[in-house]
Amino acid sequence: MDIPKDTILMLSGVSCVGKTTTAYEIVKNYSEFRRVSEYDLIRTVVRTAYEHLADEAYINKNELMDKYNALFESLTCNNFEITRLQSEQLLPYVKEIILRQQRRQIPTILEGTGIIPNIYFPNNRPLPWLTKHVVFINLYLSDEKEHISRRKSRSEERGYHESASKTQAIISQCRAEKNQLLHMQAIELQKMYKNIFSIDISDCTPTQAATRIMERVFDYFKKYV
């Protein structure tokens, strides 16, 4: 089944849930998709900030910090409120990318911990520019042991040299708040909007997670669009 050329997949979820590897699997198996990561978004923010400063011909450090304060916080090790602020501050740039890719008719995956689906549905209403071809998929891990295992694997791959106790503390913190909140918020929104999902991928390899996501996406477009 073909999908609309202006399809946008928004992958959310806490750190180490598998967003990036899953996005790569989708791109590998569905070559029409392009991927935009949270770090690509941050680069857009920085570039825009410098353009703003150049236009104004001055540098007001306090103004710049006030505008982008949350983005200077850690992207992964913070509480839900800071993550929410990050999502709000990224929103104009996410919008720019979504509308640009839709104009160009390029199916695109946006993924990152700073994507919070309910930011795009204030008061349970979609933002005016949001179309039904933008599909939100929250990746959820119900199994804490699996979450810890994924964190350990990433730490080893990237040479973090993270202690077992630190890994446990980081995962416990994000699971106690963000992992569950993102899941519950997505479930509540799904009762009103069919283009929002929260999928438990605890028992999935990245390939299986990508397959499960695309099955949901194809089913959504077949039934509701």
PDB file of N, CA and C in Angstrom, residues 75-176:
ATOM      1  N   LEU A  75      19.034  17.077  26.865  1.00  0.00           N
ATOM      2  CA  LEU A  75      17.917  16.589  26.061  1.00  0.00           C
ATOM      3  C   LEU A  75      17.334  15.293  26.611  1.00  0.00           C
ATOM      4  N   THR A  76      18.078  14.623  27.481  1.00  0.00           N
ATOM      5  CA  THR A  76      17.620  13.305  27.928  1.00  0.00           C
ATOM      6  C   THR A  76      17.422  13.204  29.427  1.00  0.00           C
ATOM      7  N   CYS A  77      18.267  13.861  30.226  1.00  0.00           N
ATOM      8  CA  CYS A  77      18.219  13.687  31.683  1.00  0.00           C
ATOM      9  C   CYS A  77      17.571  14.893  32.339  1.00  0.00           C
ATOM     10  N   ASN A  78      16.284  15.034  32.209  1.00  0.00           N
ATOM     11  CA  ASN A  78      15.579  16.132  32.844  1.00  0.00           C
ATOM     12  C   ASN A  78      14.168  15.686  33.181  1.00  0.00           C
ATOM     13  N   ASN A  79      13.443  16.524  33.923  1.00  0.00           N
ATOM     14  CA  ASN A  79      12.086  16.152  34.293  1.00  0.00           C
ATOM     15  C   ASN A  79      11.109  16.482  33.165  1.00  0.00           C
ATOM     16  N   PHE A  80       9.866  16.097  33.369  1.00  0.00           N
ATOM     17  CA  PHE A  80       8.874  16.253  32.306  1.00  0.00           C
ATOM     18  C   PHE A  80       8.611  17.718  31.995  1.00  0.00           C
ATOM     19  N   GLU A  81       8.660  18.584  33.003  1.00  0.00           N
ATOM     20  CA  GLU A  81       8.380  20.002  32.786  1.00  0.00           C
ATOM     21  C   GLU A  81       9.427  20.636  31.868  1.00  0.00           C
ATOM     22  N   ILE A  82      10.705  20.312  32.082  1.00  0.00           N
ATOM     23  CA  ILE A  82      11.755  20.831  31.201  1.00  0.00           C
ATOM     24  C   ILE A  82      11.592  20.265  29.797  1.00  0.00           C
ATOM     25  N   THR A  83      11.263  18.987  29.703  1.00  0.00           N
ATOM     26  CA  THR A  83      11.038  18.376  28.389  1.00  0.00           C
ATOM     27  C   THR A  83       9.879  19.063  27.674  1.00  0.00           C
ATOM     28  N   ARG A  84       8.854  19.407  28.422  1.00  0.00           N
ATOM     29  CA  ARG A  84       7.710  20.111  27.838  1.00  0.00           C
ATOM     30  C   ARG A  84       8.127  21.496  27.314  1.00  0.00           C
ATOM     31  N   LEU A  85       8.942  22.207  28.089  1.00  0.00           N
ATOM     32  CA  LEU A  85       9.445  23.506  27.642  1.00  0.00           C
ATOM     33  C   LEU A  85      10.268  23.359  26.365  1.00  0.00           C
ATOM     34  N   GLN A  86      11.082  22.316  26.309  1.00  0.00           N
ATOM     35  CA  GLN A  86      11.867  22.058  25.101  1.00  0.00           C
ATOM     36  C   GLN A  86      10.947  21.845  23.904  1.00  0.00           C
ATOM     37  N   SER A  87       9.906  21.059  24.105  1.00  0.00           N
ATOM     38  CA  SER A  87       8.963  20.773  23.023  1.00  0.00           C
ATOM     39  C   SER A  87       8.286  22.051  22.543  1.00  0.00           C
ATOM     40  N   GLU A  88       7.908  22.913  23.483  1.00  0.00           N
ATOM     41  CA  GLU A  88       7.260  24.177  23.124  1.00  0.00           C
ATOM     42  C   GLU A  88       8.212  25.086  22.357  1.00  0.00           C
ATOM     43  N   GLN A  89       9.484  25.119  22.781  1.00  0.00           N
ATOM     44  CA  GLN A  89      10.450  25.989  22.116  1.00  0.00           C
ATOM     45  C   GLN A  89      10.880  25.439  20.756  1.00  0.00           C
ATOM     46  N   LEU A  90      10.788  24.137  20.588  1.00  0.00           N
ATOM     47  CA  LEU A  90      11.105  23.534  19.291  1.00  0.00           C
ATOM     48  C   LEU A  90       9.945  23.641  18.302  1.00  0.00           C
ATOM     49  N   LEU A  91       8.746  23.861  18.803  1.00  0.00           N
ATOM     50  CA  LEU A  91       7.536  23.791  17.979  1.00  0.00           C
ATOM     51  C   LEU A  91       7.598  24.637  16.701  1.00  0.00           C
ATOM     52  N   PRO A  92       8.005  25.915  16.750  1.00  0.00           N
ATOM     53  CA  PRO A  92       8.036  26.698  15.502  1.00  0.00           C
ATOM     54  C   PRO A  92       8.947  26.092  14.436  1.00  0.00           C
ATOM     55  N   TYR A  93      10.031  25.462  14.874  1.00  0.00           N
ATOM     56  CA  TYR A  93      10.998  24.887  13.937  1.00  0.00           C
ATOM     57  C   TYR A  93      10.508  23.538  13.410  1.00  0.00           C
ATOM     58  N   VAL A  94       9.822  22.795  14.269  1.00  0.00           N
ATOM     59  CA  VAL A  94       9.187  21.552  13.823  1.00  0.00           C
ATOM     60  C   VAL A  94       8.124  21.879  12.780  1.00  0.00           C
ATOM     61  N   LYS A  95       7.326  22.900  13.059  1.00  0.00           N
ATOM     62  CA  LYS A  95       6.295  23.326  12.107  1.00  0.00           C
ATOM     63  C   LYS A  95       6.922  23.675  10.760  1.00  0.00           C
ATOM     64  N   GLU A  96       8.007  24.429  10.795  1.00  0.00           N
ATOM     65  CA  GLU A  96       8.689  24.833   9.562  1.00  0.00           C
ATOM     66  C   GLU A  96       9.126  23.620   8.751  1.00  0.00           C
ATOM     67  N   ILE A  97       9.686  22.631   9.426  1.00  0.00           N
ATOM     68  CA  ILE A  97      10.161  21.428   8.736  1.00  0.00           C
ATOM     69  C   ILE A  97       8.990  20.616   8.192  1.00  0.00           C
ATOM     70  N   ILE A  98       7.941  20.450   8.995  1.00  0.00           N
ATOM     71  CA  ILE A  98       6.769  19.691   8.552  1.00  0.00           C
ATOM     72  C   ILE A  98       6.163  20.312   7.303  1.00  0.00           C
ATOM     73  N   LEU A  99       5.912  21.619   7.341  1.00  0.00           N
ATOM     74  CA  LEU A  99       5.271  22.286   6.208  1.00  0.00           C
ATOM     75  C   LEU A  99       6.174  22.262   4.973  1.00  0.00           C
ATOM     76  N   ARG A 100       7.474  22.408   5.176  1.00  0.00           N
ATOM     77  CA  ARG A 100       8.407  22.367   4.045  1.00  0.00           C
ATOM     78  C   ARG A 100       8.414  20.990   3.393  1.00  0.00           C
ATOM     79  N   GLN A 101       8.500  19.938   4.212  1.00  0.00           N
ATOM     80  CA  GLN A 101       8.533  18.579   3.664  1.00  0.00           C
ATOM     81  C   GLN A 101       7.206  18.214   3.007  1.00  0.00           C
ATOM     82  N   GLN A 102       6.105  18.720   3.561  1.00  0.00           N
ATOM     83  CA  GLN A 102       4.808  18.455   2.934  1.00  0.00           C
ATOM     84  C   GLN A 102       4.684  19.183   1.599  1.00  0.00           C
ATOM     85  N   ARG A 103       5.179  20.406   1.532  1.00  0.00           N
ATOM     86  CA  ARG A 103       5.176  21.129   0.251  1.00  0.00           C
ATOM     87  C   ARG A 103       5.996  20.384  -0.793  1.00  0.00           C
ATOM     88  N   ARG A 104       7.109  19.835  -0.356  1.00  0.00           N
ATOM     89  CA  ARG A 104       7.995  19.119  -1.274  1.00  0.00           C
ATOM     90  C   ARG A 104       7.525  17.696  -1.558  1.00  0.00           C
ATOM     91  N   GLN A 105       6.479  17.268  -0.854  1.00  0.00           N
ATOM     92  CA  GLN A 105       5.940  15.916  -1.030  1.00  0.00           C
ATOM     93  C   GLN A 105       7.005  14.860  -0.712  1.00  0.00           C
ATOM     94  N   ILE A 106       7.669  15.043   0.436  1.00  0.00           N
ATOM     95  CA  ILE A 106       8.696  14.101   0.885  1.00  0.00           C
ATOM     96  C   ILE A 106       8.255  13.481   2.208  1.00  0.00           C
ATOM     97  N   PRO A 107       7.867  12.206   2.224  1.00  0.00           N
ATOM     98  CA  PRO A 107       7.523  11.554   3.494  1.00  0.00           C
ATOM     99  C   PRO A 107       8.711  11.635   4.455  1.00  0.00           C
ATOM    100  N   THR A 108       8.446  12.036   5.681  1.00  0.00           N
ATOM    101  CA  THR A 108       9.538  12.332   6.611  1.00  0.00           C
ATOM    102  C   THR A 108       9.238  11.813   8.008  1.00  0.00           C
ATOM    103  N   ILE A 109      10.293  11.348   8.686  1.00  0.00           N
ATOM    104  CA  ILE A 109      10.205  10.950  10.091  1.00  0.00           C
ATOM    105  C   ILE A 109      10.927  11.993  10.929  1.00  0.00           C
ATOM    106  N   LEU A 110      10.239  12.552  11.915  1.00  0.00           N
ATOM    107  CA  LEU A 110      10.866  13.415  12.907  1.00  0.00           C
ATOM    108  C   LEU A 110      10.888  12.651  14.215  1.00  0.00           C
ATOM    109  N   GLU A 111      12.047  12.590  14.872  1.00  0.00           N
ATOM    110  CA  GLU A 111      12.118  11.828  16.117  1.00  0.00           C
ATOM    111  C   GLU A 111      12.985  12.534  17.144  1.00  0.00           C
ATOM    112  N   GLY A 112      12.593  12.388  18.424  1.00  0.00           N
ATOM    113  CA  GLY A 112      13.384  12.975  19.493  1.00  0.00           C
ATOM    114  C   GLY A 112      12.644  12.985  20.816  1.00  0.00           C
ATOM    115  N   THR A 113      13.408  13.101  21.904  1.00  0.00           N
ATOM    116  CA  THR A 113      12.791  13.142  23.233  1.00  0.00           C
ATOM    117  C   THR A 113      12.032  14.441  23.454  1.00  0.00           C
ATOM    118  N   GLY A 114      12.324  15.467  22.644  1.00  0.00           N
ATOM    119  CA  GLY A 114      11.646  16.750  22.791  1.00  0.00           C
ATOM    120  C   GLY A 114      10.330  16.841  22.047  1.00  0.00           C
ATOM    121  N   ILE A 115       9.858  15.734  21.499  1.00  0.00           N
ATOM    122  CA  ILE A 115       8.548  15.718  20.839  1.00  0.00           C
ATOM    123  C   ILE A 115       7.521  15.185  21.832  1.00  0.00           C
ATOM    124  N   ILE A 116       6.561  16.019  22.184  1.00  0.00           N
ATOM    125  CA  ILE A 116       5.481  15.624  23.087  1.00  0.00           C
ATOM    126  C   ILE A 116       4.165  15.810  22.332  1.00  0.00           C
ATOM    127  N   PRO A 117       3.469  14.728  21.990  1.00  0.00           N
ATOM    128  CA  PRO A 117       2.279  14.834  21.146  1.00  0.00           C
ATOM    129  C   PRO A 117       1.238  15.843  21.611  1.00  0.00           C
ATOM    130  N   ASN A 118       0.963  15.931  22.922  1.00  0.00           N
ATOM    131  CA  ASN A 118      -0.144  16.807  23.322  1.00  0.00           C
ATOM    132  C   ASN A 118       0.187  18.291  23.196  1.00  0.00           C
ATOM    133  N   ILE A 119       1.462  18.646  22.963  1.00  0.00           N
ATOM    134  CA  ILE A 119       1.819  20.035  22.649  1.00  0.00           C
ATOM    135  C   ILE A 119       1.172  20.450  21.329  1.00  0.00           C
ATOM    136  N   TYR A 120       0.957  19.474  20.459  1.00  0.00           N
ATOM    137  CA  TYR A 120       0.382  19.742  19.139  1.00  0.00           C
ATOM    138  C   TYR A 120      -1.146  19.705  19.157  1.00  0.00           C
ATOM    139  N   PHE A 121      -1.704  19.431  20.335  1.00  0.00           N
ATOM    140  CA  PHE A 121      -3.162  19.383  20.509  1.00  0.00           C
ATOM    141  C   PHE A 121      -3.554  20.167  21.760  1.00  0.00           C
ATOM    142  N   PRO A 122      -3.294  21.486  21.782  1.00  0.00           N
ATOM    143  CA  PRO A 122      -3.648  22.281  22.964  1.00  0.00           C
ATOM    144  C   PRO A 122      -5.157  22.267  23.194  1.00  0.00           C
ATOM    145  N   ASN A 123      -5.539  22.076  24.446  1.00  0.00           N
ATOM    146  CA  ASN A 123      -6.968  21.971  24.793  1.00  0.00           C
ATOM    147  C   ASN A 123      -7.662  20.883  23.981  1.00  0.00           C
ATOM    148  N   ASN A 124      -6.898  19.839  23.670  1.00  0.00           N
ATOM    149  CA  ASN A 124      -7.415  18.684  22.916  1.00  0.00           C
ATOM    150  C   ASN A 124      -7.884  19.038  21.506  1.00  0.00           C
ATOM    151  N   ARG A 125      -7.300  20.107  20.953  1.00  0.00           N
ATOM    152  CA  ARG A 125      -7.612  20.498  19.579  1.00  0.00           C
ATOM    153  C   ARG A 125      -6.310  20.578  18.782  1.00  0.00           C
ATOM    154  N   PRO A 126      -6.287  20.042  17.555  1.00  0.00           N
ATOM    155  CA  PRO A 126      -5.045  20.099  16.775  1.00  0.00           C
ATOM    156  C   PRO A 126      -4.696  21.530  16.389  1.00  0.00           C
ATOM    157  N   LEU A 127      -3.415  21.820  16.305  1.00  0.00           N
ATOM    158  CA  LEU A 127      -2.984  23.125  15.817  1.00  0.00           C
ATOM    159  C   LEU A 127      -3.517  23.335  14.401  1.00  0.00           C
ATOM    160  N   PRO A 128      -3.859  24.570  14.026  1.00  0.00           N
ATOM    161  CA  PRO A 128      -4.534  24.837  12.744  1.00  0.00           C
ATOM    162  C   PRO A 128      -3.815  24.296  11.516  1.00  0.00           C
ATOM    163  N   TRP A 129      -2.492  24.260  11.553  1.00  0.00           N
ATOM    164  CA  TRP A 129      -1.725  23.838  10.379  1.00  0.00           C
ATOM    165  C   TRP A 129      -1.501  22.329  10.326  1.00  0.00           C
ATOM    166  N   LEU A 130      -1.933  21.621  11.360  1.00  0.00           N
ATOM    167  CA  LEU A 130      -1.683  20.182  11.457  1.00  0.00           C
ATOM    168  C   LEU A 130      -2.715  19.410  10.633  1.00  0.00           C
ATOM    169  N   THR A 131      -2.248  18.589   9.703  1.00  0.00           N
ATOM    170  CA  THR A 131      -3.163  17.810   8.876  1.00  0.00           C
ATOM    171  C   THR A 131      -3.250  16.369   9.373  1.00  0.00           C
ATOM    172  N   LYS A 132      -4.194  15.625   8.823  1.00  0.00           N
ATOM    173  CA  LYS A 132      -4.357  14.218   9.198  1.00  0.00           C
ATOM    174  C   LYS A 132      -3.234  13.335   8.656  1.00  0.00           C
ATOM    175  N   HIS A 133      -2.387  13.909   7.834  1.00  0.00           N
ATOM    176  CA  HIS A 133      -1.260  13.144   7.300  1.00  0.00           C
ATOM    177  C   HIS A 133      -0.038  13.207   8.212  1.00  0.00           C
ATOM    178  N   VAL A 134      -0.169  13.911   9.335  1.00  0.00           N
ATOM    179  CA  VAL A 134       0.873  13.912  10.365  1.00  0.00           C
ATOM    180  C   VAL A 134       0.462  12.890  11.422  1.00  0.00           C
ATOM    181  N   VAL A 135       1.243  11.827  11.553  1.00  0.00           N
ATOM    182  CA  VAL A 135       0.902  10.720  12.449  1.00  0.00           C
ATOM    183  C   VAL A 135       1.885  10.699  13.620  1.00  0.00           C
ATOM    184  N   PHE A 136       1.335  10.701  14.831  1.00  0.00           N
ATOM    185  CA  PHE A 136       2.149  10.698  16.049  1.00  0.00           C
ATOM    186  C   PHE A 136       2.244   9.282  16.609  1.00  0.00           C
ATOM    187  N   ILE A 137       3.466   8.826  16.842  1.00  0.00           N
ATOM    188  CA  ILE A 137       3.682   7.484  17.379  1.00  0.00           C
ATOM    189  C   ILE A 137       4.616   7.587  18.575  1.00  0.00           C
ATOM    190  N   ASN A 138       4.082   7.336  19.751  1.00  0.00           N
ATOM    191  CA  ASN A 138       4.906   7.325  20.956  1.00  0.00           C
ATOM    192  C   ASN A 138       5.414   5.908  21.195  1.00  0.00           C
ATOM    193  N   LEU A 139       6.716   5.778  21.386  1.00  0.00           N
ATOM    194  CA  LEU A 139       7.312   4.473  21.668  1.00  0.00           C
ATOM    195  C   LEU A 139       7.426   4.311  23.177  1.00  0.00           C
ATOM    196  N   TYR A 140       6.836   3.238  23.672  1.00  0.00           N
ATOM    197  CA  TYR A 140       6.692   3.017  25.119  1.00  0.00           C
ATOM    198  C   TYR A 140       7.344   1.699  25.507  1.00  0.00           C
ATOM    199  N   LEU A 141       8.015   1.695  26.663  1.00  0.00           N
ATOM    200  CA  LEU A 141       8.593   0.459  27.199  1.00  0.00           C
ATOM    201  C   LEU A 141       7.942   0.148  28.540  1.00  0.00           C
ATOM    202  N   SER A 142       7.169  -0.919  28.587  1.00  0.00           N
ATOM    203  CA  SER A 142       6.526  -1.320  29.841  1.00  0.00           C
ATOM    204  C   SER A 142       7.472  -2.119  30.731  1.00  0.00           C
ATOM    205  N   ASP A 143       8.534  -2.662  30.152  1.00  0.00           N
ATOM    206  CA  ASP A 143       9.465  -3.536  30.865  1.00  0.00           C
ATOM    207  C   ASP A 143      10.700  -2.747  31.308  1.00  0.00           C
ATOM    208  N   GLU A 144      10.836  -2.526  32.614  1.00  0.00           N
ATOM    209  CA  GLU A 144      11.959  -1.735  33.127  1.00  0.00           C
ATOM    210  C   GLU A 144      13.303  -2.411  32.873  1.00  0.00           C
ATOM    211  N   LYS A 145      13.357  -3.739  33.008  1.00  0.00           N
ATOM    212  CA  LYS A 145      14.619  -4.450  32.768  1.00  0.00           C
ATOM    213  C   LYS A 145      15.080  -4.270  31.321  1.00  0.00           C
ATOM    214  N   GLU A 146      14.135  -4.308  30.398  1.00  0.00           N
ATOM    215  CA  GLU A 146      14.475  -4.108  28.991  1.00  0.00           C
ATOM    216  C   GLU A 146      14.979  -2.683  28.758  1.00  0.00           C
ATOM    217  N   HIS A 147      14.359  -1.729  29.439  1.00  0.00           N
ATOM    218  CA  HIS A 147      14.768  -0.329  29.301  1.00  0.00           C
ATOM    219  C   HIS A 147      16.203  -0.143  29.798  1.00  0.00           C
ATOM    220  N   ILE A 148      16.510  -0.739  30.944  1.00  0.00           N
ATOM    221  CA  ILE A 148      17.865  -0.663  31.493  1.00  0.00           C
ATOM    222  C   ILE A 148      18.864  -1.322  30.544  1.00  0.00           C
ATOM    223  N   SER A 149      18.471  -2.460  29.981  1.00  0.00           N
ATOM    224  CA  SER A 149      19.342  -3.168  29.042  1.00  0.00           C
ATOM    225  C   SER A 149      19.659  -2.309  27.823  1.00  0.00           C
ATOM    226  N   ARG A 150      18.656  -1.599  27.302  1.00  0.00           N
ATOM    227  CA  ARG A 150      18.880  -0.748  26.136  1.00  0.00           C
ATOM    228  C   ARG A 150      19.792   0.428  26.484  1.00  0.00           C
ATOM    229  N   ARG A 151      19.613   0.975  27.686  1.00  0.00           N
ATOM    230  CA  ARG A 151      20.482   2.068  28.127  1.00  0.00           C
ATOM    231  C   ARG A 151      21.930   1.583  28.237  1.00  0.00           C
ATOM    232  N   LYS A 152      22.121   0.400  28.805  1.00  0.00           N
ATOM    233  CA  LYS A 152      23.474  -0.153  28.945  1.00  0.00           C
ATOM    234  C   LYS A 152      24.116  -0.371  27.578  1.00  0.00           C
ATOM    235  N   SER A 153      23.343  -0.901  26.646  1.00  0.00           N
ATOM    236  CA  SER A 153      23.874  -1.155  25.298  1.00  0.00           C
ATOM    237  C   SER A 153      24.313   0.139  24.632  1.00  0.00           C
ATOM    238  N   ARG A 154      23.493   1.182  24.769  1.00  0.00           N
ATOM    239  CA  ARG A 154      23.855   2.454  24.145  1.00  0.00           C
ATOM    240  C   ARG A 154      25.081   3.070  24.816  1.00  0.00           C
ATOM    241  N   SER A 155      25.154   2.936  26.142  1.00  0.00           N
ATOM    242  CA  SER A 155      26.312   3.469  26.869  1.00  0.00           C
ATOM    243  C   SER A 155      27.601   2.811  26.402  1.00  0.00           C
ATOM    244  N   GLU A 156      27.538   1.491  26.195  1.00  0.00           N
ATOM    245  CA  GLU A 156      28.720   0.759  25.730  1.00  0.00           C
ATOM    246  C   GLU A 156      29.084   1.144  24.298  1.00  0.00           C
ATOM    247  N   GLU A 157      28.062   1.278  23.441  1.00  0.00           N
ATOM    248  CA  GLU A 157      28.306   1.632  22.041  1.00  0.00           C
ATOM    249  C   GLU A 157      28.958   3.007  21.917  1.00  0.00           C
ATOM    250  N   ARG A 158      28.541   3.937  22.781  1.00  0.00           N
ATOM    251  CA  ARG A 158      29.021   5.318  22.680  1.00  0.00           C
ATOM    252  C   ARG A 158      30.157   5.640  23.648  1.00  0.00           C
ATOM    253  N   GLY A 159      30.601   4.634  24.395  1.00  0.00           N
ATOM    254  CA  GLY A 159      31.731   4.838  25.288  1.00  0.00           C
ATOM    255  C   GLY A 159      31.457   5.769  26.446  1.00  0.00           C
ATOM    256  N   TYR A 160      30.228   5.718  26.994  1.00  0.00           N
ATOM    257  CA  TYR A 160      29.885   6.592  28.115  1.00  0.00           C
ATOM    258  C   TYR A 160      30.578   6.174  29.414  1.00  0.00           C
ATOM    259  N   HIS A 161      30.924   4.891  29.534  1.00  0.00           N
ATOM    260  CA  HIS A 161      31.508   4.353  30.773  1.00  0.00           C
ATOM    261  C   HIS A 161      30.610   4.674  31.975  1.00  0.00           C
ATOM    262  N   GLU A 162      29.352   4.407  31.797  1.00  0.00           N
ATOM    263  CA  GLU A 162      28.351   4.731  32.824  1.00  0.00           C
ATOM    264  C   GLU A 162      28.234   3.582  33.821  1.00  0.00           C
ATOM    265  N   SER A 163      28.221   3.896  35.109  1.00  0.00           N
ATOM    266  CA  SER A 163      28.107   2.860  36.133  1.00  0.00           C
ATOM    267  C   SER A 163      26.707   2.271  36.133  1.00  0.00           C
ATOM    268  N   ALA A 164      26.593   1.044  36.644  1.00  0.00           N
ATOM    269  CA  ALA A 164      25.288   0.373  36.707  1.00  0.00           C
ATOM    270  C   ALA A 164      24.315   1.165  37.564  1.00  0.00           C
ATOM    271  N   SER A 165      24.807   1.757  38.654  1.00  0.00           N
ATOM    272  CA  SER A 165      23.929   2.520  39.548  1.00  0.00           C
ATOM    273  C   SER A 165      23.418   3.789  38.870  1.00  0.00           C
ATOM    274  N   LYS A 166      24.270   4.430  38.058  1.00  0.00           N
ATOM    275  CA  LYS A 166      23.833   5.632  37.348  1.00  0.00           C
ATOM    276  C   LYS A 166      22.796   5.281  36.288  1.00  0.00           C
ATOM    277  N   THR A 167      23.041   4.188  35.567  1.00  0.00           N
ATOM    278  CA  THR A 167      22.069   3.731  34.570  1.00  0.00           C
ATOM    279  C   THR A 167      20.723   3.466  35.224  1.00  0.00           C
ATOM    280  N   GLN A 168      20.745   2.768  36.345  1.00  0.00           N
ATOM    281  CA  GLN A 168      19.517   2.456  37.078  1.00  0.00           C
ATOM    282  C   GLN A 168      18.800   3.734  37.499  1.00  0.00           C
ATOM    283  N   ALA A 169      19.554   4.714  38.006  1.00  0.00           N
ATOM    284  CA  ALA A 169      18.959   5.967  38.482  1.00  0.00           C
ATOM    285  C   ALA A 169      18.326   6.752  37.340  1.00  0.00           C
ATOM    286  N   ILE A 170      19.021   6.827  36.195  1.00  0.00           N
ATOM    287  CA  ILE A 170      18.503   7.572  35.046  1.00  0.00           C
ATOM    288  C   ILE A 170      17.222   6.939  34.522  1.00  0.00           C
ATOM    289  N   ILE A 171      17.238   5.631  34.359  1.00  0.00           N
ATOM    290  CA  ILE A 171      16.056   4.937  33.839  1.00  0.00           C
ATOM    291  C   ILE A 171      14.897   5.025  34.828  1.00  0.00           C
ATOM    292  N   SER A 172      15.177   4.862  36.111  1.00  0.00           N
ATOM    293  CA  SER A 172      14.117   4.942  37.121  1.00  0.00           C
ATOM    294  C   SER A 172      13.463   6.314  37.113  1.00  0.00           C
ATOM    295  N   GLN A 173      14.279   7.366  36.956  1.00  0.00           N
ATOM    296  CA  GLN A 173      13.745   8.724  36.942  1.00  0.00           C
ATOM    297  C   GLN A 173      12.831   8.954  35.749  1.00  0.00           C
ATOM    298  N   CYS A 174      13.307   8.596  34.550  1.00  0.00           N
ATOM    299  CA  CYS A 174      12.504   8.876  33.359  1.00  0.00           C
ATOM    300  C   CYS A 174      11.286   7.967  33.276  1.00  0.00           C
ATOM    301  N   ARG A 175      11.405   6.739  33.811  1.00  0.00           N
ATOM    302  CA  ARG A 175      10.260   5.825  33.781  1.00  0.00           C
ATOM    303  C   ARG A 175       9.174   6.284  34.748  1.00  0.00           C
ATOM    304  N   ALA A 176       9.598   6.781  35.907  1.00  0.00           N
ATOM    305  CA  ALA A 176       8.637   7.178  36.935  1.00  0.00           C
ATOM    306  C   ALA A 176       7.769   8.332  36.470  1.00  0.00           C
TER     307      ALA A 176
END
